[in-house]
Coordinates of C-alpha atoms in Angstrom, one line a residue:
M1 CA -11.0 -11.9 -47.1
A2 CA -8.9 -14.7 -45.7
K3 CA -6.7 -17.0 -47.8
E4 CA -8.0 -20.5 -47.3
L5 CA -5.1 -23.2 -47.2
D6 CA -5.1 -27.1 -47.3
K7 CA -7.2 -28.9 -45.0
V8 CA -5.5 -31.0 -42.6
D9 CA -6.6 -33.7 -40.0
V10 CA -5.6 -31.9 -36.8
I11 CA -4.6 -28.2 -36.1
T12 CA -3.1 -27.6 -32.9
I13 CA -2.7 -23.9 -31.5
G14 CA 0.5 -23.4 -29.8
A15 CA 3.7 -25.7 -30.1
G16 CA 4.6 -26.1 -26.7
W17 CA 4.3 -29.4 -24.3
T18 CA 0.5 -29.9 -25.1
G19 CA 0.8 -29.0 -28.6
G20 CA 3.7 -31.3 -29.0
I21 CA 2.3 -34.1 -27.4
V22 CA -1.1 -34.1 -29.3
A23 CA 1.0 -33.7 -32.4
A24 CA 3.3 -36.6 -31.9
E25 CA 0.6 -39.0 -30.8
T26 CA -1.8 -38.3 -33.7
A27 CA 1.0 -37.8 -36.4
K28 CA 2.6 -41.4 -35.2
E29 CA -1.1 -42.7 -36.3
G30 CA -0.8 -41.2 -39.6
L31 CA -3.0 -38.0 -39.1
K32 CA -1.9 -35.1 -41.2
V33 CA -1.2 -32.7 -38.4
K34 CA -0.2 -28.7 -38.4
S35 CA 0.6 -26.3 -35.4
L36 CA -0.1 -22.7 -35.4
E37 CA 2.8 -21.1 -33.2
R38 CA 2.5 -17.3 -32.8
G39 CA 6.1 -17.2 -31.9
P40 CA 9.4 -17.8 -33.8
Y41 CA 11.1 -20.7 -34.7
R42 CA 14.2 -21.6 -32.3
D43 CA 16.2 -24.7 -31.8
T44 CA 19.4 -25.5 -29.8
T45 CA 21.8 -23.6 -32.3
D46 CA 20.0 -20.4 -31.0
Y47 CA 20.6 -21.3 -27.4
Q48 CA 24.6 -21.5 -27.8
H49 CA 26.1 -19.3 -25.0
V50 CA 22.6 -18.4 -23.6
H51 CA 24.1 -17.4 -20.0
D52 CA 23.0 -13.9 -20.3
E53 CA 20.7 -13.2 -17.2
L54 CA 20.3 -9.5 -18.3
K55 CA 18.6 -10.5 -21.7
Y56 CA 16.6 -13.8 -20.7
A57 CA 16.0 -13.6 -17.0
Q58 CA 15.4 -9.9 -16.4
R59 CA 14.2 -8.9 -20.3
Y60 CA 12.4 -12.0 -21.2
E61 CA 13.7 -12.9 -24.5
L62 CA 11.8 -16.1 -24.6
M63 CA 8.5 -14.9 -23.0
Q64 CA 5.3 -13.4 -24.6
D65 CA 5.4 -9.8 -25.9
T66 CA 2.9 -7.7 -23.9
S67 CA 2.8 -5.0 -26.4
V68 CA 1.1 -7.4 -28.8
E69 CA -1.3 -8.9 -26.4
T70 CA -1.5 -8.8 -22.7
L71 CA -4.1 -8.9 -20.0
T72 CA -5.5 -6.7 -17.4
F73 CA -6.0 -7.3 -13.7
R74 CA -8.0 -6.3 -10.9
N75 CA -8.4 -8.2 -7.2
S76 CA -11.9 -7.6 -6.9
R77 CA -15.3 -7.2 -9.1
D78 CA -15.2 -3.4 -7.7
E79 CA -12.0 -2.3 -9.0
R80 CA -11.2 -1.1 -12.4
A81 CA -8.8 -3.4 -14.3
L82 CA -5.7 -2.3 -15.4
P83 CA -3.2 -3.3 -18.2
V84 CA -0.2 -5.5 -17.4
R85 CA 2.5 -3.8 -19.3
R86 CA 5.6 -5.9 -18.0
L87 CA 5.4 -9.6 -17.3
G88 CA 5.9 -10.2 -13.8
S89 CA 3.8 -12.9 -11.5
F90 CA 3.8 -15.6 -14.2
L91 CA 5.8 -15.6 -17.5
P92 CA 4.1 -17.2 -20.5
G93 CA 6.4 -18.4 -23.3
N94 CA 6.4 -17.5 -26.8
G95 CA 8.1 -19.5 -29.9
R96 CA 8.9 -23.0 -30.5
G97 CA 8.6 -25.1 -27.0
G98 CA 6.6 -22.4 -25.4
A99 CA 6.6 -22.1 -21.8
G100 CA 8.1 -25.7 -21.7
T101 CA 11.4 -24.1 -23.4
H102 CA 12.1 -22.0 -20.1
W103 CA 10.8 -24.0 -17.2
N104 CA 12.8 -25.6 -14.4
G105 CA 12.0 -29.4 -14.8
Q106 CA 10.4 -29.9 -11.7
T107 CA 7.7 -33.0 -12.5
D108 CA 5.6 -33.9 -9.8
R109 CA 2.3 -35.9 -9.9
Y110 CA -0.9 -34.6 -8.4
M111 CA -2.3 -36.6 -5.5
P112 CA -5.6 -38.8 -5.6
Y113 CA -6.9 -36.0 -3.0
D114 CA -6.8 -33.3 -5.7
F115 CA -8.9 -35.3 -8.1
E116 CA -11.2 -36.3 -5.7
I117 CA -11.1 -33.2 -3.5
K118 CA -14.8 -32.7 -2.6
T119 CA -15.6 -36.2 -2.2
M120 CA -12.7 -36.9 0.1
T121 CA -12.9 -33.9 2.3
E122 CA -16.4 -34.4 2.9
E123 CA -16.4 -38.1 3.9
K124 CA -13.5 -37.2 6.5
Y125 CA -14.2 -33.6 7.7
G126 CA -17.8 -32.9 6.6
K127 CA -19.1 -30.4 3.9
D128 CA -18.6 -27.2 6.1
K129 CA -14.7 -27.8 5.9
L130 CA -14.9 -27.0 2.4
G131 CA -15.5 -23.2 3.0
E132 CA -18.3 -23.0 0.6
D133 CA -19.8 -19.9 2.7
S134 CA -16.6 -18.1 2.1
G135 CA -16.9 -18.6 -1.7
L136 CA -14.8 -21.4 -2.3
R137 CA -16.4 -23.7 -5.0
Y138 CA -14.5 -27.0 -4.7
R139 CA -15.5 -30.1 -6.6
D140 CA -14.3 -33.3 -7.9
W141 CA -12.3 -33.3 -11.2
G142 CA -14.3 -36.3 -13.0
I143 CA -11.3 -38.6 -13.3
T144 CA -9.2 -40.3 -10.5
F145 CA -5.4 -40.5 -9.8
D146 CA -5.8 -44.4 -10.6
E147 CA -7.2 -43.4 -14.3
M148 CA -4.4 -40.9 -14.9
E149 CA -1.4 -42.9 -13.8
K150 CA -0.6 -44.5 -17.1
Y151 CA -0.7 -41.1 -18.5
Y152 CA 1.9 -39.8 -15.5
D153 CA 4.1 -42.8 -16.6
K154 CA 4.2 -42.2 -20.2
F155 CA 4.9 -38.4 -19.9
E156 CA 7.6 -39.2 -17.4
K157 CA 9.3 -41.6 -19.9
T158 CA 9.2 -39.1 -22.5
A159 CA 10.6 -36.4 -20.6
G160 CA 13.1 -38.9 -19.2
V161 CA 12.4 -37.7 -15.5
S162 CA 14.9 -38.5 -12.9
G163 CA 13.7 -39.5 -9.4
E164 CA 13.1 -41.8 -6.5
E165 CA 10.3 -43.4 -4.9
N166 CA 8.3 -41.3 -2.5
P167 CA 7.1 -43.0 0.7
L168 CA 4.0 -40.8 0.9
G169 CA 3.1 -41.1 -2.7
E170 CA 0.8 -43.8 -4.6
E171 CA 2.2 -47.0 -5.9
R172 CA 3.6 -46.5 -9.4
S173 CA 3.4 -48.7 -12.6
S174 CA 7.2 -48.4 -13.1
P175 CA 10.3 -46.5 -11.4
Y176 CA 11.3 -43.4 -13.1
P177 CA 13.3 -44.0 -16.3
N178 CA 16.4 -42.1 -14.6
P179 CA 18.1 -42.1 -10.9
P180 CA 18.1 -39.1 -8.9
M181 CA 20.4 -36.0 -9.6
I182 CA 23.6 -35.4 -7.6
K183 CA 22.6 -35.1 -4.0
T184 CA 24.9 -31.9 -3.0
K185 CA 26.2 -30.8 0.4
T186 CA 23.2 -28.2 1.0
L187 CA 20.6 -30.9 0.1
K188 CA 22.1 -33.3 2.5
M189 CA 21.8 -30.6 5.0
F190 CA 18.0 -30.1 4.4
E191 CA 17.5 -34.1 4.5
K192 CA 19.2 -34.6 7.4
A193 CA 17.1 -31.8 9.0
A194 CA 13.9 -32.8 7.7
Q195 CA 14.5 -36.8 8.8
E196 CA 15.0 -35.4 12.6
L197 CA 11.9 -33.8 12.4
D198 CA 10.3 -37.4 11.2
L199 CA 9.8 -35.8 8.2
H200 CA 10.1 -37.8 4.5
P201 CA 12.2 -35.7 1.8
I202 CA 13.1 -37.0 -1.1
M203 CA 15.0 -36.2 -4.4
M204 CA 13.1 -33.8 -6.4
P205 CA 11.5 -35.3 -9.5
S206 CA 13.6 -33.6 -12.3
A207 CA 13.3 -33.6 -16.3
N208 CA 16.9 -32.4 -16.0
M209 CA 18.8 -35.5 -17.0
S210 CA 20.8 -37.3 -14.1
Q211 CA 22.8 -39.3 -16.9
N212 CA 22.6 -39.6 -20.9
Y213 CA 18.9 -41.1 -21.8
E214 CA 17.2 -42.3 -24.8
N215 CA 13.4 -41.9 -24.7
P216 CA 10.6 -44.2 -26.0
D217 CA 10.4 -42.5 -29.3
G218 CA 14.2 -42.2 -29.7
E219 CA 14.9 -38.8 -28.7
V220 CA 18.2 -38.5 -27.0
L221 CA 18.9 -36.3 -24.1
N222 CA 22.2 -35.5 -22.4
Q223 CA 23.4 -35.5 -18.7
C224 CA 23.0 -32.3 -16.8
Q225 CA 26.1 -30.0 -16.7
Y226 CA 24.8 -28.0 -13.4
C227 CA 25.3 -24.8 -15.0
A228 CA 22.6 -22.7 -13.0
F229 CA 20.8 -21.2 -16.1
C230 CA 17.6 -23.4 -16.3
E231 CA 14.3 -21.3 -15.2
R232 CA 13.9 -18.5 -17.7
F233 CA 16.4 -20.1 -20.1
A234 CA 16.6 -22.9 -22.7
C235 CA 19.3 -25.5 -22.5
E236 CA 21.9 -25.4 -25.1
Y237 CA 23.1 -29.0 -24.0
D238 CA 19.7 -30.8 -24.6
A239 CA 20.1 -31.7 -20.8
K240 CA 16.5 -30.6 -20.0
A241 CA 13.5 -32.0 -21.4
T242 CA 11.6 -29.5 -23.4
P243 CA 9.0 -29.8 -26.1
D244 CA 11.6 -28.9 -29.1
V245 CA 14.0 -31.8 -27.9
T246 CA 11.2 -34.4 -27.5
V247 CA 7.8 -34.4 -28.9
L248 CA 8.0 -31.9 -31.5
K249 CA 11.3 -33.9 -33.1
T250 CA 9.4 -37.0 -32.7
A251 CA 6.2 -35.2 -34.5
E252 CA 8.6 -34.1 -37.2
K253 CA 10.0 -37.4 -38.0
T254 CA 6.6 -39.0 -39.0
G255 CA 6.6 -36.8 -42.1
N256 CA 2.8 -36.0 -41.1
Y257 CA 3.5 -32.9 -39.1
E258 CA 4.7 -29.1 -39.6
V259 CA 4.5 -26.3 -37.8
R260 CA 3.7 -22.4 -39.0
Y261 CA 5.7 -19.8 -36.9
N262 CA 4.8 -16.0 -36.6
S263 CA 0.8 -17.2 -36.9
N264 CA -1.3 -15.5 -34.4
V265 CA -4.8 -17.4 -34.2
T266 CA -7.8 -14.9 -33.9
E267 CA -10.7 -16.9 -34.2
I268 CA -12.3 -20.7 -34.2
V269 CA -14.9 -21.0 -37.2
T270 CA -18.1 -22.9 -36.2
D271 CA -19.9 -24.7 -39.2
E272 CA -22.4 -23.1 -40.6
D273 CA -24.1 -26.2 -41.4
D274 CA -23.7 -27.9 -38.0
D275 CA -23.1 -25.8 -34.9
K276 CA -21.8 -28.9 -33.0
K277 CA -18.7 -28.6 -35.0
V278 CA -16.0 -26.3 -35.9
T279 CA -14.3 -26.2 -39.3
G280 CA -10.8 -24.7 -38.6
V281 CA -9.4 -21.7 -37.3
K282 CA -8.5 -18.0 -38.8
F283 CA -4.9 -16.5 -38.3
I284 CA -2.8 -13.7 -39.0
D285 CA 0.8 -14.2 -40.2
T286 CA 2.6 -11.2 -37.9
E287 CA 5.3 -10.6 -40.5
T288 CA 3.0 -10.2 -43.7
R289 CA -0.4 -9.1 -41.6
E290 CA -2.1 -11.5 -44.1
E291 CA -5.1 -13.3 -42.8
F292 CA -5.4 -17.1 -43.4
F293 CA -8.3 -19.6 -42.9
Q294 CA -6.8 -23.0 -41.7
P295 CA -9.4 -25.8 -42.4
A296 CA -9.3 -29.0 -40.1
D297 CA -11.1 -31.9 -39.1
I298 CA -10.0 -31.4 -35.6
V299 CA -9.1 -28.4 -33.7
V300 CA -6.9 -28.4 -30.6
L301 CA -6.5 -25.6 -28.2
T302 CA -3.1 -26.1 -26.7
S303 CA -1.9 -22.3 -26.3
F304 CA -1.2 -21.1 -22.7
L305 CA -4.1 -20.6 -20.3
F306 CA -5.3 -17.2 -21.2
N307 CA -5.2 -17.7 -25.0
N308 CA -7.3 -21.0 -24.6
Y309 CA -9.8 -19.1 -22.6
K310 CA -9.7 -16.0 -25.1
L311 CA -10.0 -18.0 -28.3
L312 CA -13.1 -19.8 -27.3
R313 CA -14.6 -16.3 -25.9
V314 CA -14.2 -14.4 -28.9
S315 CA -15.3 -17.2 -31.1
E316 CA -18.8 -17.1 -28.8
I317 CA -18.0 -20.9 -28.1
G318 CA -19.4 -21.7 -24.2
E319 CA -21.1 -19.6 -21.8
Q320 CA -19.0 -16.5 -19.9
Y321 CA -19.2 -17.5 -16.2
D322 CA -20.9 -14.8 -14.2
P323 CA -20.1 -14.4 -10.6
E324 CA -23.4 -13.0 -9.6
T325 CA -25.3 -15.8 -10.6
E326 CA -22.7 -18.4 -11.0
E327 CA -24.1 -19.6 -14.1
G328 CA -21.9 -20.3 -17.1
T329 CA -18.4 -22.1 -16.9
L330 CA -16.0 -20.6 -19.3
G331 CA -13.5 -18.3 -17.2
S332 CA -14.4 -20.0 -14.2
N333 CA -12.1 -21.9 -11.6
Y334 CA -8.8 -19.9 -12.1
C335 CA -6.4 -20.5 -9.4
Y336 CA -2.8 -19.8 -8.6
Q337 CA -0.1 -21.2 -6.3
T338 CA 1.1 -19.3 -3.5
G339 CA 4.8 -19.8 -2.0
L340 CA 6.1 -18.4 0.9
G341 CA 9.2 -19.6 3.3
A342 CA 12.1 -19.2 5.7
T343 CA 15.5 -18.0 4.7
G344 CA 18.5 -19.2 6.9
F345 CA 21.8 -17.1 7.0
F346 CA 24.7 -18.9 7.6
D347 CA 28.6 -18.3 8.0
E348 CA 29.8 -21.3 6.1
Q349 CA 29.9 -20.5 2.4
F350 CA 28.3 -23.1 -0.1
N351 CA 28.7 -23.7 -3.9
T352 CA 25.3 -22.1 -4.4
F353 CA 26.0 -20.6 -7.6
M354 CA 26.0 -23.9 -9.2
G355 CA 22.8 -26.0 -9.7
A356 CA 20.0 -27.0 -11.9
G357 CA 16.3 -25.9 -12.2
A358 CA 15.0 -28.9 -10.3
L359 CA 18.0 -30.0 -8.5
G360 CA 16.6 -30.1 -5.0
M361 CA 14.5 -32.3 -2.4
I362 CA 10.6 -32.0 -1.6
L363 CA 8.7 -33.3 1.1
D364 CA 4.8 -34.3 1.1
D365 CA 4.1 -34.7 4.6
F366 CA 2.2 -31.5 4.7
N367 CA 0.5 -31.5 1.3
G368 CA -3.1 -32.6 0.3
D369 CA -4.6 -34.6 3.2
N370 CA -1.5 -36.2 4.3
F371 CA -2.0 -34.5 7.7
D372 CA -4.8 -33.9 9.8
H373 CA -6.9 -30.7 9.2
D374 CA -9.5 -31.2 11.9
D375 CA -8.2 -28.2 14.0
L376 CA -7.0 -26.1 11.1
D377 CA -9.1 -23.6 9.2
F378 CA -8.0 -24.9 5.6
I379 CA -8.0 -27.8 3.6
H380 CA -5.0 -29.2 1.3
G381 CA -1.8 -27.8 2.0
G382 CA 1.5 -27.8 -0.2
S383 CA 4.9 -29.4 -0.7
I384 CA 7.9 -28.3 0.9
H385 CA 11.0 -27.5 -1.2
F386 CA 14.7 -26.9 -1.1
V387 CA 16.4 -26.5 -4.5
Q388 CA 19.9 -25.6 -5.4
T389 CA 19.0 -23.7 -8.8
G390 CA 22.2 -21.7 -8.9
D391 CA 22.7 -18.0 -7.8
R392 CA 23.0 -15.8 -10.6
P393 CA 24.7 -12.5 -9.9
I394 CA 21.5 -9.9 -10.7
L395 CA 18.7 -12.0 -9.1
S396 CA 20.6 -13.4 -6.1
N397 CA 20.6 -10.4 -3.6
T398 CA 19.4 -11.8 -0.3
I399 CA 19.7 -9.0 2.8
R400 CA 18.5 -9.5 6.1
K401 CA 15.3 -7.8 6.9
G402 CA 15.8 -4.3 8.1
T403 CA 18.8 -3.6 5.9
P404 CA 18.8 -0.4 3.9
E405 CA 18.0 -1.2 0.1
W406 CA 20.9 1.0 -0.8
G407 CA 24.1 2.3 0.4
E408 CA 27.3 0.9 2.0
E409 CA 25.2 -1.4 4.4
F410 CA 23.5 -3.1 1.4
K411 CA 26.4 -3.4 -0.6
K412 CA 28.3 -5.3 2.2
E413 CA 25.4 -7.3 3.1
S414 CA 24.6 -8.4 -0.4
I415 CA 28.2 -9.6 -1.0
N416 CA 28.6 -11.5 2.2
N417 CA 25.2 -13.3 1.9
F418 CA 25.8 -14.2 -1.7
T419 CA 26.7 -18.0 -1.0
R420 CA 25.9 -17.9 2.6
T421 CA 21.9 -18.1 2.5
L422 CA 19.6 -21.1 1.9
E423 CA 16.0 -21.0 1.7
V424 CA 13.3 -23.6 2.5
Y425 CA 9.9 -22.8 0.7
S426 CA 6.5 -24.1 0.4
M427 CA 4.3 -24.6 -2.8
A428 CA 0.9 -24.3 -1.8
H429 CA -2.5 -25.2 -3.2
T430 CA -5.2 -22.4 -4.0
G431 CA -9.1 -23.5 -4.5
P432 CA -11.9 -22.3 -7.0
H433 CA -13.6 -19.1 -5.7
R434 CA -17.0 -17.4 -6.7
D435 CA -15.0 -14.4 -7.6
H436 CA -11.9 -15.5 -9.0
Y437 CA -12.3 -15.6 -13.2
L438 CA -11.5 -14.6 -16.6
D439 CA -13.7 -12.3 -18.7
L440 CA -12.9 -9.8 -21.5
D441 CA -11.8 -6.3 -21.2
D442 CA -13.2 -4.0 -24.0
T443 CA -11.5 -1.1 -22.9
Y444 CA -8.0 -2.3 -24.2
K445 CA -7.7 -4.3 -27.4
D446 CA -4.4 -6.4 -28.6
A447 CA -2.7 -6.0 -31.7
F448 CA -5.4 -7.8 -33.8
G449 CA -8.3 -5.9 -32.6
N450 CA -9.6 -8.2 -30.0
S451 CA -10.3 -7.3 -26.6
Q452 CA -7.7 -8.1 -23.8
V453 CA -8.4 -10.9 -21.4
M454 CA -9.2 -9.5 -17.7
L455 CA -8.3 -11.6 -14.7
T456 CA -10.3 -10.8 -11.2
Y457 CA -8.1 -12.7 -8.6
N458 CA -7.0 -12.3 -4.7
W459 CA -5.8 -14.4 -2.0
T460 CA -8.7 -15.9 0.6
E461 CA -8.7 -16.4 4.1
Q462 CA -7.7 -20.2 3.4
D463 CA -4.8 -19.2 1.5
N464 CA -3.7 -17.1 4.3
A465 CA -4.2 -19.6 7.0
R466 CA -2.5 -22.4 4.9
N467 CA 0.7 -20.2 4.2
K468 CA 1.1 -19.2 7.6
Y469 CA 1.1 -23.0 8.7
L470 CA 3.5 -24.1 6.3
T471 CA 5.8 -21.2 6.4
E472 CA 6.2 -22.2 10.3
R473 CA 7.2 -25.5 9.0
C474 CA 9.6 -24.6 6.9
E475 CA 11.2 -22.3 9.6
E476 CA 11.5 -25.4 11.7
I477 CA 13.8 -27.1 9.2
V478 CA 15.8 -24.1 8.7
E479 CA 16.3 -23.9 12.2
K480 CA 17.3 -27.4 12.2
M481 CA 19.6 -26.8 9.4
G482 CA 21.8 -24.6 11.8
A483 CA 21.4 -20.9 10.7
N484 CA 22.5 -18.4 12.7
H485 CA 19.5 -15.9 11.8
I486 CA 16.4 -16.6 9.9
D487 CA 14.2 -14.3 8.2
V488 CA 10.6 -15.7 7.9
E489 CA 7.6 -14.8 5.4
N490 CA 5.0 -15.4 8.0
D491 CA 2.9 -12.4 7.9
D492 CA -0.7 -12.0 6.2
I493 CA 0.3 -12.4 2.4
G494 CA -2.5 -9.6 2.0
E495 CA -3.8 -9.0 -1.4
Y496 CA -2.5 -10.7 -4.6
D497 CA -0.1 -8.7 -6.2
I498 CA 0.5 -9.4 -9.9
V499 CA 3.9 -7.3 -10.1
P500 CA 6.5 -9.8 -8.8
Y501 CA 7.4 -12.8 -10.1
Q502 CA 5.9 -16.0 -8.1
S503 CA 5.4 -18.8 -10.5
T504 CA 4.1 -19.7 -13.9
N505 CA 1.9 -22.4 -12.1
I506 CA -1.8 -20.9 -13.1
S507 CA -4.6 -23.4 -14.0
G508 CA -8.3 -23.0 -14.7
G509 CA -10.6 -20.9 -17.1
T510 CA -12.0 -24.1 -19.1
P511 CA -12.2 -26.4 -16.6
M512 CA -12.9 -30.4 -17.0
G513 CA -15.8 -32.2 -15.6
T514 CA -18.7 -34.8 -16.2
D515 CA -21.4 -32.3 -16.0
P516 CA -21.4 -29.4 -18.7
E517 CA -23.4 -27.2 -16.3
N518 CA -20.0 -26.9 -14.3
S519 CA -17.2 -27.7 -16.9
V520 CA -16.2 -26.5 -20.2
V521 CA -14.8 -29.9 -21.4
N522 CA -15.2 -33.6 -20.4
T523 CA -12.5 -35.6 -19.3
W524 CA -11.0 -36.3 -22.6
L525 CA -10.9 -32.7 -23.0
Q526 CA -13.4 -32.4 -25.3
H527 CA -15.5 -29.5 -25.6
W528 CA -19.0 -29.8 -24.7
D529 CA -20.8 -27.6 -27.5
R530 CA -18.3 -28.6 -30.1
D531 CA -17.6 -32.3 -30.8
N532 CA -14.3 -31.9 -32.9
L533 CA -12.9 -29.1 -30.6
F534 CA -10.5 -29.9 -27.5
V535 CA -8.6 -28.2 -25.1
A536 CA -5.5 -29.0 -23.3
G537 CA -3.1 -27.7 -20.8
S538 CA -3.6 -26.1 -17.0
S539 CA -6.7 -24.3 -18.2
T540 CA -8.5 -27.3 -18.0
F541 CA -7.7 -28.0 -14.3
V542 CA -10.7 -27.7 -11.6
H543 CA -8.0 -26.4 -9.0
N544 CA -4.4 -26.2 -8.5
S545 CA -2.4 -28.5 -6.1
G546 CA 0.6 -28.3 -3.6
N547 CA 3.0 -29.6 -6.7
N548 CA 4.4 -28.3 -9.9
P549 CA 1.7 -28.7 -12.6
T550 CA 3.9 -29.7 -15.6
G551 CA 3.6 -33.3 -14.9
T552 CA -0.3 -33.1 -14.8
V553 CA -0.3 -30.8 -18.1
G554 CA 1.6 -33.6 -19.8
A555 CA -0.5 -36.4 -18.6
I556 CA -3.9 -35.0 -19.5
A557 CA -2.1 -34.1 -23.0
Y558 CA -1.7 -37.6 -23.5
R559 CA -4.9 -38.6 -22.5
C560 CA -6.5 -35.9 -25.0
A561 CA -4.4 -37.3 -27.8
E562 CA -5.9 -40.6 -27.3
G563 CA -9.4 -39.3 -26.9
I564 CA -8.5 -37.1 -30.5
I565 CA -7.4 -40.5 -32.1
K566 CA -10.5 -42.5 -30.8
Y567 CA -12.7 -39.7 -32.3
H568 CA -11.2 -39.3 -35.4
K569 CA -11.7 -43.0 -36.0
D570 CA -15.5 -43.3 -35.5
E571 CA -16.3 -39.5 -35.1
Q572 CA -18.8 -40.4 -31.9
R573 CA -18.7 -38.2 -29.1
L574 CA -16.6 -39.6 -26.5
E575 CA -17.8 -41.1 -23.3
D576 CA -16.7 -40.4 -19.6

């Protein structure tokens, strides 16, 4: 029998960016808020001297423990799904701050085209361009960029984003709160080469601080030290905007907020007297194995994508998507991002062992519909990046194609190339497909007895064509930068492989929209079937973009928080 705790106004499942934003905004309004975080408590004092690449980058100290909960994977429905025993393709976070603790800080906005992709594509190219015959299922999000802009602006000020105006972007309501980061020699090389090709490179929008900064909530962040330990690492300098040094602190200062750590939520409980509402959640204390019931007026799912989906599914809230009939919505619209490019080998040495997670340049000339697609067999595109994140010794082992992967020649190449290679790569869009979805796999159970999530996903013909096109653009830039040898990833990318790391930029599973027939939540992220249940995070995206998703995750979390506050005041269903 679960032990019942004192009721709160709002409960969030997870204490990362989305949970922290919802908590901060609602607690500032006087609501009593609690977060249930399945991982441990950590703060800056725990991250002193964290430059241990083996512990954090290789053994995933800050990531989800797959021995407790994982997922199974297959490329197609006719295959047997097998469990992921070691994280690879993406890295869900665990503990205070979630994946927001170990992110790089790349903070883009999505484009107007992303939010209205079906309408804009049909108007310009015709319906056939959307690829429905191949199984792609594009639709608009139900909200426009103009409606989202104020939320982007709010998140960027909370995170102290360093950046500059994008000539290919939409007009901003205000400038970035901080100037761009330092433009290093290698970035200048990329900029010059791109400009000579008539492209429009800008400094990457960065949540690594270019200077000391105090955000609107009074939280202080420090100037980046360019130490090269961002991705997969926390920041001991408080120089990277993360939930634990921004929104979680803000929420705690109100006196209306608490986090319970080591608390794994297993079920959302529906009201026995009113099936349009939930009454709270059940969770297990992972240290004592004791079960609790946490009642709340409003429940908000703010965990990683797979967990948002799983909690709805095991709680029997919503209709599971069926790829055979294409009925149901829960589990649909799963998307990823692809990223290939060109690596240049140079005679000159560069100080690439220094850097920061979002120290780089980016261009959107081949993103969205910023270029003509009439004669191309794909829609959308991707941003092209050049970053100096820092070459750490274990993962930085670049060798030319054809070099043996062991022995004397390998060692010679590896040592010589350590500071003599520069990579230009793309971050490319993927679209929703009939056969790409989440389900439950009853063959494998997690540590709490629930079925594991099963992912069915593969690359499409459009993904292959898009990547080949973007990689050719990357090669042109590297050649212009003066490389004496270039290795290009321009072959057919084949089947999606979940083993090697690619990016943690995944989306879908609980998509938003204006019609319950094709979405799980409305544009306020309020569940169609339970009025006091909200779902936030990239799981609500309709598709992925050619930009990093964290800025959009933060923006929709602020919109979600606004909706929760409205709902709490009058308990009326929110209208889009």
